[in-house]
Structures are given as structure tokens and as C-alpha cells.
């Protein structure tokens, strides 16, 4: 009860795929292929962290996309439309996800450091199982392999922002207190997931969806531009309820010491 026993990590933007580009680019392509509707990268990022069917549903409710739908079809997006886009999205995502499976800089070293402290490594994702079955072994070949993973469609009750994927990790990893867990995520629904599960919720800024830059773009950005975008991304994650924000997962071990001190004083999330 007085120390962190497990961290439950998101995938794209948190442990792999710096900038979370695999899902966002595929949403753009799926909308175009299925209905010849063009959405922007910024729009595609807005519901990030939800299950992918729910992500498409949320995109259809954005006022600017709903207007496009009304103009083209004389109505709003319906479930048949969502199913059609999802059916287009899935094979594209399955084919492309391995190209975005490289662990983010510092992740492999961080996982090794956590394991020396006997901290278990859980994970969950907005990806469905069919995508995760391609991503997990690809990431393992490159050095990242959590102790457990669960996909958004594995849980009958649904995915984020509900607590169920995070709690499934607690069960499978045999953790005796949710207060001894940290949920780490780069998107708002994932922060809510951790809070709803009764865990410490930590947002990831620089490698994640809210910052939204590739590694190469980040490396060439002016310092002032980095600070401005970082502050904006951190503010959004704090507004969602994050207890802390970090730049990348490499900052997590130091933060665990801070949280352990709070647990030892009897504090809880």
C-alpha cells in the first residue's frame, strides 16, 4: 500500500510511436476512402484515446465534420457510416501499425529501471485486439514488452474513459491496491481512465498526441515553440485531471519516488 506496485501504460504516444501518428494518419485515409470526406490531422487527434469505433463516432459529431456530412448526404453520420469507416480503417491500421512500433527514446531503459524496483508493467490501448496482435510482437522485437496488455474490444463494458482496461491489469497483475498503480497516458480519455480506476494519473506531453510532432520535427523546433506547445499540451492534460505531467516516459522513475513519499504519508490519488 505504501509504494507503487504497477504502472499501466498506454501505447501510441506513450511507449511507442512518438507523436501518435499511426492512428491519426489512418483515420484521415479511412474517411477519404470510405466517403471522400477529408478531415485534418488536428481533427483526427481530438478524440484520441477512445476505442477506434468510438473515435470515429466522436469525429462525426464535431461540428465542422457534421457540416461536411450534412452538405454531402443531407444528414448527420449514422452507425452504418461509422461501421463503413471502421471497416476501411481496420485493414489499413493492421497493415501500418508495425511501421510505428519502435519504442520511444528512453522507454526500454525506463522499463528496465522499474523492474529493478519490482514494479509490474501493465498496458492498455485504444487499439482493438486485431491491431494489438500485430503491434505487441513488433514492439517486443524492438525491445519493449510489458507484462500484460489488453485491447479496447476485450472488455464487454467498453474502453476509455471507463476504468475497465486499467482494472483488468490490476486483476491480471495481482495488484492489491489501485492506489499503488500509476496510469500513464498521452490523451485525455486515458487520463480519465486512470482517475476512474482510482489510480494516480500521469500525462505524457512531448511524445504524445497533444504535442503532436514527429521526433524529427521536435528535434528541429525552436526552443520557444517547444515551450509554448508543451505548455498548451500540459494544460489540457492537467485540465483533464492528471495528477502530474511528464515530458516522456523517461521521467517516470523520478516521479515514482515522489508518489511513493505521498503514499508513505497516507495520501491517496
XYZ file of C-alpha atoms in Angstrom, residues 36-200:
165
model
C -14.461 11.008 -49.938
C -14.548 13.259 -46.863
C -11.300 14.996 -45.985
C -10.539 15.588 -42.311
C -7.477 17.292 -40.904
C -4.770 15.873 -38.676
C -5.855 18.263 -35.927
C -9.437 16.970 -36.137
C -8.280 13.352 -36.151
C -6.402 13.948 -32.891
C -9.312 15.414 -30.909
C -10.908 12.154 -29.624
C -7.593 10.276 -29.359
C -7.539 7.609 -26.671
C -11.054 6.307 -27.275
C -11.709 2.942 -28.862
C -11.485 3.321 -32.618
C -15.198 2.851 -33.402
C -15.997 5.388 -30.683
C -13.258 7.658 -32.068
C -14.944 7.683 -35.477
C -18.301 8.342 -33.835
C -16.826 11.301 -31.930
C -15.281 12.706 -35.110
C -18.665 12.587 -36.830
C -20.098 14.742 -34.047
C -17.513 17.502 -34.487
C -19.456 20.498 -35.863
C -17.164 21.025 -38.839
C -17.296 17.357 -39.873
C -21.055 17.174 -39.277
C -21.471 20.158 -41.620
C -19.499 18.298 -44.308
C -21.717 15.256 -43.822
C -24.896 17.347 -43.980
C -23.727 19.057 -47.160
C -22.755 15.794 -48.858
C -25.514 13.447 -47.658
C -28.263 15.695 -46.266
C -27.974 14.109 -42.811
C -25.587 13.503 -39.943
C -23.293 10.487 -39.723
C -25.101 7.341 -38.606
C -23.983 3.957 -37.280
C -23.856 2.417 -40.766
C -21.458 5.182 -41.796
C -19.307 4.561 -38.715
C -19.259 0.838 -39.497
C -18.167 1.557 -43.080
C -15.325 3.841 -41.978
C -14.279 1.358 -39.286
C -14.238 -1.456 -41.853
C -11.981 0.691 -44.017
C -9.833 1.758 -41.069
C -9.084 -1.702 -39.670
C -7.118 -3.336 -42.511
C -5.223 -0.094 -43.100
C -4.287 0.143 -39.412
C -3.338 -3.526 -39.150
C -1.068 -3.161 -42.176
C 0.596 0.052 -40.987
C 0.871 -0.280 -37.210
C 4.122 -2.254 -37.336
C 5.733 0.748 -39.023
C 5.062 2.729 -35.829
C 6.134 0.081 -33.305
C 9.556 1.448 -32.352
C 9.834 2.255 -28.628
C 10.169 5.950 -27.871
C 13.625 7.042 -26.732
C 14.175 6.126 -23.076
C 11.305 3.631 -22.837
C 13.400 0.448 -22.793
C 15.741 1.861 -20.141
C 12.804 3.089 -18.044
C 11.095 -0.305 -18.106
C 14.349 -1.972 -17.017
C 14.715 0.511 -14.149
C 11.138 -0.057 -12.985
C 11.613 -3.803 -12.989
C 14.642 -3.486 -10.696
C 12.177 -1.960 -8.211
C 9.835 -4.949 -8.689
C 7.246 -2.715 -10.354
C 4.985 -4.606 -12.757
C 4.385 -3.271 -16.249
C 0.789 -3.305 -17.450
C -0.628 -1.732 -20.583
C -3.818 -0.952 -22.461
C -4.752 0.783 -25.682
C -7.479 2.346 -27.745
C -6.462 -0.142 -30.442
C -8.653 -3.221 -30.907
C -7.167 -6.682 -30.434
C -6.583 -7.299 -34.159
C -4.229 -4.311 -34.239
C -2.573 -5.118 -30.922
C -1.786 -8.645 -32.117
C 0.430 -7.024 -34.776
C 1.827 -4.204 -32.618
C 2.779 -6.181 -29.487
C 5.182 -8.669 -31.143
C 6.634 -5.935 -33.368
C 7.428 -3.791 -30.310
C 8.817 -6.856 -28.497
C 11.266 -7.477 -31.333
C 12.488 -3.906 -30.819
C 12.891 -4.303 -27.053
C 9.586 -3.315 -25.421
C 7.374 -5.990 -23.893
C 5.019 -5.253 -20.973
C 3.964 -7.933 -18.511
C 0.344 -7.704 -19.666
C -1.725 -5.943 -22.305
C -5.426 -5.558 -23.012
C -7.181 -4.133 -26.080
C -10.172 -1.812 -26.251
C -12.541 -4.500 -27.523
C -11.501 -7.132 -24.961
C -13.761 -5.682 -22.267
C -17.537 -6.079 -22.727
C -18.223 -2.890 -20.751
C -16.165 -0.860 -23.224
C -12.944 1.111 -23.307
C -11.905 4.556 -22.169
C -12.775 6.767 -20.388
C -14.166 3.907 -18.307
C -11.808 2.198 -15.827
C -12.193 -1.366 -17.073
C -8.984 -1.889 -19.073
C -6.918 -0.409 -16.257
C -8.715 -2.582 -13.696
C -8.218 -5.675 -15.834
C -4.490 -5.002 -15.486
C -4.887 -4.858 -11.703
C -6.543 -8.280 -11.751
C -4.094 -9.938 -14.116
C -1.018 -8.489 -12.404
C -2.331 -9.402 -8.923
C -2.066 -5.873 -7.528
C -3.739 -5.472 -4.139
C -4.476 -1.733 -4.259
C -5.440 0.577 -7.116
C -3.768 3.404 -5.170
C -0.480 1.580 -5.750
C -0.890 1.938 -9.528
C 0.026 4.721 -11.922
C -1.865 5.064 -15.217
C 0.305 6.829 -17.812
C -1.265 8.227 -20.984
C -0.841 10.999 -23.527
C -4.547 11.642 -24.221
C -7.495 12.971 -22.235
C -9.613 9.751 -22.230
C -6.624 7.842 -20.865
C -6.185 10.330 -18.041
C -9.873 9.904 -17.188
C -9.443 6.137 -17.313
C -6.808 6.284 -14.586
C -8.882 8.611 -12.425
C -11.982 6.453 -12.809
C -9.925 3.427 -11.768
C -8.760 5.187 -8.587
C -5.148 5.413 -9.721
C -2.522 8.106 -9.944
